[in-house]
mmCIF file with all atom_site columns, C-alpha atoms in Angstrom:
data_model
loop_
_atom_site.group_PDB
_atom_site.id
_atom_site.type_symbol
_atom_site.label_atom_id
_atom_site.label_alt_id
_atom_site.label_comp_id
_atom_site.label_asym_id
_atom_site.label_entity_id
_atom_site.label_seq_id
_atom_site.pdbx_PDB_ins_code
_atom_site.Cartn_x
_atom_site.Cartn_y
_atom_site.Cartn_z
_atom_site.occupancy
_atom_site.B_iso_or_equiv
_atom_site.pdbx_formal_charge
_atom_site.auth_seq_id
_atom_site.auth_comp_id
_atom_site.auth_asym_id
_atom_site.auth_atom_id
_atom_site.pdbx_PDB_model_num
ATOM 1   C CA . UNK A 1 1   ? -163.447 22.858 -7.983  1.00 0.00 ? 1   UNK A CA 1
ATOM 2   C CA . UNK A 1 2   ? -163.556 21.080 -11.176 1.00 0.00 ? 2   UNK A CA 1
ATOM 3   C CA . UNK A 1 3   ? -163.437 16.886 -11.160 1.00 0.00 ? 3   UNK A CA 1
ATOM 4   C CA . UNK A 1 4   ? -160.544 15.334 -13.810 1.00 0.00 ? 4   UNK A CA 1
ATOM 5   C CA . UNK A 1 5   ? -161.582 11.793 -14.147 1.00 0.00 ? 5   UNK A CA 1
ATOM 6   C CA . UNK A 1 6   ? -158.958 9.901  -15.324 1.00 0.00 ? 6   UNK A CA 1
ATOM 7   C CA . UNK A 1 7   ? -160.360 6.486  -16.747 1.00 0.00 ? 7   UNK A CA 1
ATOM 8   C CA . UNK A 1 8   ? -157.765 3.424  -16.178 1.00 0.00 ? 8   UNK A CA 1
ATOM 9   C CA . UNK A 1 9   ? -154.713 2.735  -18.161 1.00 0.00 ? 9   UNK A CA 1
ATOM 10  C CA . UNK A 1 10  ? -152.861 -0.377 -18.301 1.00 0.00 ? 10  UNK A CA 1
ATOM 11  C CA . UNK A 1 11  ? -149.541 1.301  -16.987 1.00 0.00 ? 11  UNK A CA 1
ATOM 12  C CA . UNK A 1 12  ? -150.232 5.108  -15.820 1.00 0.00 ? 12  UNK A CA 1
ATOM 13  C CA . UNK A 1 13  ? -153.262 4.257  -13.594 1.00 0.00 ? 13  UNK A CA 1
ATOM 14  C CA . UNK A 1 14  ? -154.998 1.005  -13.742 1.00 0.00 ? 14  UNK A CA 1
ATOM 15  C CA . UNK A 1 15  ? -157.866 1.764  -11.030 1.00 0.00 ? 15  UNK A CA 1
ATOM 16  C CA . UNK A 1 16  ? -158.305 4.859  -12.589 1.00 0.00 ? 16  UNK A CA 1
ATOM 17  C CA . UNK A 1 17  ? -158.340 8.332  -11.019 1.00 0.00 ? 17  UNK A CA 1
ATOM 18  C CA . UNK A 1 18  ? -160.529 11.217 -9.563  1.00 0.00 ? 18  UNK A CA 1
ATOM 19  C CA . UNK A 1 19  ? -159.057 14.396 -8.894  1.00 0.00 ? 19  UNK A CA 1
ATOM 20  C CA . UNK A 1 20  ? -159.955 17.880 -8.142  1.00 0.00 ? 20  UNK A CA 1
ATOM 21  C CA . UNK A 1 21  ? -157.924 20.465 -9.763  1.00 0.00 ? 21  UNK A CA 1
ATOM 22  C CA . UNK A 1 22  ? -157.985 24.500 -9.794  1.00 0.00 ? 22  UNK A CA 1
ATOM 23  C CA . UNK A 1 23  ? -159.455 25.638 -13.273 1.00 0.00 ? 23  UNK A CA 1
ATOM 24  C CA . UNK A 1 24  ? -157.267 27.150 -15.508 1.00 0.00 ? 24  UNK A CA 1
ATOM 25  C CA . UNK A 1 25  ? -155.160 24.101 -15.009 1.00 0.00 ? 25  UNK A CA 1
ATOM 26  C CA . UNK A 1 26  ? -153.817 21.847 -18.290 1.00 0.00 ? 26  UNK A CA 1
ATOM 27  C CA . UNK A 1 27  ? -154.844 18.363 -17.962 1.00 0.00 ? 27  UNK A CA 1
ATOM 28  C CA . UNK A 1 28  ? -151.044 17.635 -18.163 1.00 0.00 ? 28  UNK A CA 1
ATOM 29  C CA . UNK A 1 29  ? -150.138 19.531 -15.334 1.00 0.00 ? 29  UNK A CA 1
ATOM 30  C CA . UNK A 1 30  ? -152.762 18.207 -13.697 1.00 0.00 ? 30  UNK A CA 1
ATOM 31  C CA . UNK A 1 31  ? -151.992 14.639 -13.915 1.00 0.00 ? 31  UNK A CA 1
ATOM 32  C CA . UNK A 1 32  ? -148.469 15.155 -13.309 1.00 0.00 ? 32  UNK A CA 1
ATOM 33  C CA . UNK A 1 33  ? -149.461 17.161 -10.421 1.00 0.00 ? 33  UNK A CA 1
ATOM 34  C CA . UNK A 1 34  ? -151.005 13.786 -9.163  1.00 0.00 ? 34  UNK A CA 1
ATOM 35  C CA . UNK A 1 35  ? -147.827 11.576 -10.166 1.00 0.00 ? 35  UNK A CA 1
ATOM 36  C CA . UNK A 1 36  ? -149.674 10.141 -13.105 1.00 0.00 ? 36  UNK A CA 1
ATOM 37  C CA . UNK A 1 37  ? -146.901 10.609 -15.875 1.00 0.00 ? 37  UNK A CA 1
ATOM 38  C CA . UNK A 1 38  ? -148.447 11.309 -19.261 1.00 0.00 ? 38  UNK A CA 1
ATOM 39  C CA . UNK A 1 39  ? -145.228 11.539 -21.518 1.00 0.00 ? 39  UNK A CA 1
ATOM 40  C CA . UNK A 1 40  ? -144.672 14.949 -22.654 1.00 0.00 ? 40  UNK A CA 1
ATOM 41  C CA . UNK A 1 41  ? -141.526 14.828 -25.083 1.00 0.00 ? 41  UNK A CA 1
ATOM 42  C CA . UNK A 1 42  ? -141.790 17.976 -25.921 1.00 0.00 ? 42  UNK A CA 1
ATOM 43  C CA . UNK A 1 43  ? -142.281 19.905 -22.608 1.00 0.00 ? 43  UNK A CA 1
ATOM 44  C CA . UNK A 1 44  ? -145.594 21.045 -23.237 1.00 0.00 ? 44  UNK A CA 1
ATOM 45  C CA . UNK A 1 45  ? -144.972 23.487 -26.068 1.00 0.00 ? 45  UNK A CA 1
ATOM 46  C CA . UNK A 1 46  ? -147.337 21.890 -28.669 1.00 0.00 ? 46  UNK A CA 1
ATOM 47  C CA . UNK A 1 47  ? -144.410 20.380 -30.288 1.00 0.00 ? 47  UNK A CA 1
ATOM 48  C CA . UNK A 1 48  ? -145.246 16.313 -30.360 1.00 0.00 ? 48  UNK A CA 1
ATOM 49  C CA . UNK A 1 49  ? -148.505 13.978 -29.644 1.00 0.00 ? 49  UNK A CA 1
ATOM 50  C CA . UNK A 1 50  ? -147.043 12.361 -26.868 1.00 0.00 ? 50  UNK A CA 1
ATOM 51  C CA . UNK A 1 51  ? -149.538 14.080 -24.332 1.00 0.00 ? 51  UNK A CA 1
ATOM 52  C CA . UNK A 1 52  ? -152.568 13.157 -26.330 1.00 0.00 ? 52  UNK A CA 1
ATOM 53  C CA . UNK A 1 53  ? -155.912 12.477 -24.564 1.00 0.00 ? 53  UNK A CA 1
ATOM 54  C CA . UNK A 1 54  ? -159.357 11.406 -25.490 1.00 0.00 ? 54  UNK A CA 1
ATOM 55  C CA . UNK A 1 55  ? -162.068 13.837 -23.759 1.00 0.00 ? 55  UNK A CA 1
ATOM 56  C CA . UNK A 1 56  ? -164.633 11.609 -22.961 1.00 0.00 ? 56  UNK A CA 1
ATOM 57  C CA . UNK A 1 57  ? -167.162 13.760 -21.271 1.00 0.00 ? 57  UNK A CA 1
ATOM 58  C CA . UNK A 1 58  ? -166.764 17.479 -21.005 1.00 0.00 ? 58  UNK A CA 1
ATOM 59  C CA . UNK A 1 59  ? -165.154 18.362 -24.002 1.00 0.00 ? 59  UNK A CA 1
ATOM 60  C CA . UNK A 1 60  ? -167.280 21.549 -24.868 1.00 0.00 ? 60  UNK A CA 1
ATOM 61  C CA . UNK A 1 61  ? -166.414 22.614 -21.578 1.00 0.00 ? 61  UNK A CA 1
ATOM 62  C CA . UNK A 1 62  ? -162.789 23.203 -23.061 1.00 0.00 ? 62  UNK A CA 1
ATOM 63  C CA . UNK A 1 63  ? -161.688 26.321 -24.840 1.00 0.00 ? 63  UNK A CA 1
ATOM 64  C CA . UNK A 1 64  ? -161.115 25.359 -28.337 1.00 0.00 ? 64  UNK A CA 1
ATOM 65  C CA . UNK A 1 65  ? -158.078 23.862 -29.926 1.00 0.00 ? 65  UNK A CA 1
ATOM 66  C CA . UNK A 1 66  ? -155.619 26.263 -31.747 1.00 0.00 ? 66  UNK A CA 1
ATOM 67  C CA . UNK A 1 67  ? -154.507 25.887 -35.057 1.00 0.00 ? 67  UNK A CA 1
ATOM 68  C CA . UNK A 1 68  ? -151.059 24.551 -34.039 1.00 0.00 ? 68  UNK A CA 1
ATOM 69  C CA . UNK A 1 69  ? -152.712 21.653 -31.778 1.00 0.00 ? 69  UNK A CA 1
ATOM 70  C CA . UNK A 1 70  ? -154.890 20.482 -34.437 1.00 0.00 ? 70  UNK A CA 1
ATOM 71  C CA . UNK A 1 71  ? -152.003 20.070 -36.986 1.00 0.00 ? 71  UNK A CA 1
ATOM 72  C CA . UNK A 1 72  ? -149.933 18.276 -34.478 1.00 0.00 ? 72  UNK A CA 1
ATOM 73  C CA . UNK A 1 73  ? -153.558 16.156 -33.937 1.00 0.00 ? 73  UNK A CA 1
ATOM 74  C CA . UNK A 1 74  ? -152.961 15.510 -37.469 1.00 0.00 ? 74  UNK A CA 1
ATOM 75  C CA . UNK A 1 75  ? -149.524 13.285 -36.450 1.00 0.00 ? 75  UNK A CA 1
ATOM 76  C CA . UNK A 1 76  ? -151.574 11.393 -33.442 1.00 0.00 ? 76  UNK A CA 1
ATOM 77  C CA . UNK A 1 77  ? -152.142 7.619  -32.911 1.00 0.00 ? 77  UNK A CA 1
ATOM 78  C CA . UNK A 1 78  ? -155.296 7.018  -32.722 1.00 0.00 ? 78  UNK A CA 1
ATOM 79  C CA . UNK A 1 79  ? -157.053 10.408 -33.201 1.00 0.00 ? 79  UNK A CA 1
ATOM 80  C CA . UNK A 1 80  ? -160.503 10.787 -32.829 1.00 0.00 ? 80  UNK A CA 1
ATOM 81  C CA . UNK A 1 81  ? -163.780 13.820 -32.394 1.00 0.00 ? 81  UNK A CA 1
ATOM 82  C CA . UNK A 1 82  ? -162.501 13.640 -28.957 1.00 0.00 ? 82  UNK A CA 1
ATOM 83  C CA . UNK A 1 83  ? -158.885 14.085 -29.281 1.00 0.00 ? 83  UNK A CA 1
ATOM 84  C CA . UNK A 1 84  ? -156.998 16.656 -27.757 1.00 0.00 ? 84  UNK A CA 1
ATOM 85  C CA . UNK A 1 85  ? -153.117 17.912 -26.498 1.00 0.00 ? 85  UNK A CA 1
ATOM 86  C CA . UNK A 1 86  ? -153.220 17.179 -22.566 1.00 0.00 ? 86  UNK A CA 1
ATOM 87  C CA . UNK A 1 87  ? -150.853 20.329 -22.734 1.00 0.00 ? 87  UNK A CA 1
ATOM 88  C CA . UNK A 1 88  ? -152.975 22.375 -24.249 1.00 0.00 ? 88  UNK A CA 1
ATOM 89  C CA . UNK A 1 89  ? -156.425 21.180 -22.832 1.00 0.00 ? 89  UNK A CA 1
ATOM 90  C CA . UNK A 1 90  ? -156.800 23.869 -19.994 1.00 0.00 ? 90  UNK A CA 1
ATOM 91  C CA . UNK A 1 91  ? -159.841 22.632 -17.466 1.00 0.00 ? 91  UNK A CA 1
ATOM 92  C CA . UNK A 1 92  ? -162.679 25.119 -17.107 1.00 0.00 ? 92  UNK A CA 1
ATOM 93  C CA . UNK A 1 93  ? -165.332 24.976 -14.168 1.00 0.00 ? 93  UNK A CA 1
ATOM 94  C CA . UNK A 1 94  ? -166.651 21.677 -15.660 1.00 0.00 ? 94  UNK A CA 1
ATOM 95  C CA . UNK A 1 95  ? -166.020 17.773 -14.904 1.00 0.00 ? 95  UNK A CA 1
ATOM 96  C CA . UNK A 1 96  ? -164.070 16.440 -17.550 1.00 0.00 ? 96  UNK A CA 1
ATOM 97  C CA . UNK A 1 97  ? -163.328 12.443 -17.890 1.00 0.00 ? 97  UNK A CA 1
ATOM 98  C CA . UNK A 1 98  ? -160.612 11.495 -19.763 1.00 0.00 ? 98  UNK A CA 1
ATOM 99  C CA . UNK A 1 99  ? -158.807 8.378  -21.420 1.00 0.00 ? 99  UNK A CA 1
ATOM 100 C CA . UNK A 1 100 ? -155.114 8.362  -22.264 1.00 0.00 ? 100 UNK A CA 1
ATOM 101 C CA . UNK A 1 101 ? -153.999 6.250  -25.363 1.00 0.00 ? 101 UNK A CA 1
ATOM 102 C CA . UNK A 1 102 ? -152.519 2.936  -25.118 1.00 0.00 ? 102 UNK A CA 1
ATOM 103 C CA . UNK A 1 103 ? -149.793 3.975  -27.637 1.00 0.00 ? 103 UNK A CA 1
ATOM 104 C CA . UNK A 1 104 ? -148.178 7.791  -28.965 1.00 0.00 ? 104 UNK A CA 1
ATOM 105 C CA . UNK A 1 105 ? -146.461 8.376  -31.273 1.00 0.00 ? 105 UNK A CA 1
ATOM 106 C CA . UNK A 1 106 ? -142.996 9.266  -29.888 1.00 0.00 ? 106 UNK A CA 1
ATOM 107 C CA . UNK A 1 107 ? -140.584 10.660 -33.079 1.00 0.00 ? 107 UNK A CA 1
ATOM 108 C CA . UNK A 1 108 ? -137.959 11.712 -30.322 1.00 0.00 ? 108 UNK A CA 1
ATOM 109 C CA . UNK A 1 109 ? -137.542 8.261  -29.031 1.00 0.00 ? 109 UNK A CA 1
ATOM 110 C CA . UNK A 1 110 ? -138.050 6.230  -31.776 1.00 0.00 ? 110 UNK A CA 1
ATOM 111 C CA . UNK A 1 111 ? -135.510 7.836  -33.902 1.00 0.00 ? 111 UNK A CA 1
ATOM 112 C CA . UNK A 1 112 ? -137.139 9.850  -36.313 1.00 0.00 ? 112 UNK A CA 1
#
């Protein structure tokens, strides 16, 4: 079984995390699977950046993103080479370490 390595967050897990998970799983459900609570505004239909990760190690592991997660990449804080949609990241038979954002951008909740 594949290793999600969850690097620590201020708020969502600050001694980090190590878990196995099944491949073919989403590094959202994942996580939530695990109670850590990466917002997902938009109930993982590729709709908002709320659920955006940076792949640390692993990331050519992943299947590639589809059109319609790179333009919502386009509206992320923070986006970088590594970025991707936690909803849309699906885990393969490889490690992968991840860090979750400080901030999102959350249009939903901030009125917009």
């Amino acid at each position: 079984m594949p290793k999600l390595i969850i690097l620590p967050h201020e708020t969502l897990c600050p001694a980090g995390e190590v878990l196995e998970i099944r491949a073919g799983t989403t590094v959202l459900d994942a996580a939530l699977e695990h109670g850590i609570d990466i917002e997902h505004a938009c109930e993982k239909s590729c709709a908002c950046t709320t659920c955006h990760v940076w792949v640390r190690e692993g990331r050519n592991s992943l299947p590639q993103a589809s059109d319609a997660e790179e333009d919502m990449l386009d509206k992320a804080w923070g986006v970088d080479p590594d970025s991707r949609l936690a909803c849309q990241a699906v885990v393969q038979d490889r490690d992968l370490v991840v860090e979750i954002p400080r901030y999102t951008i959350n249009q939903v909740s901030e009125g917009k």
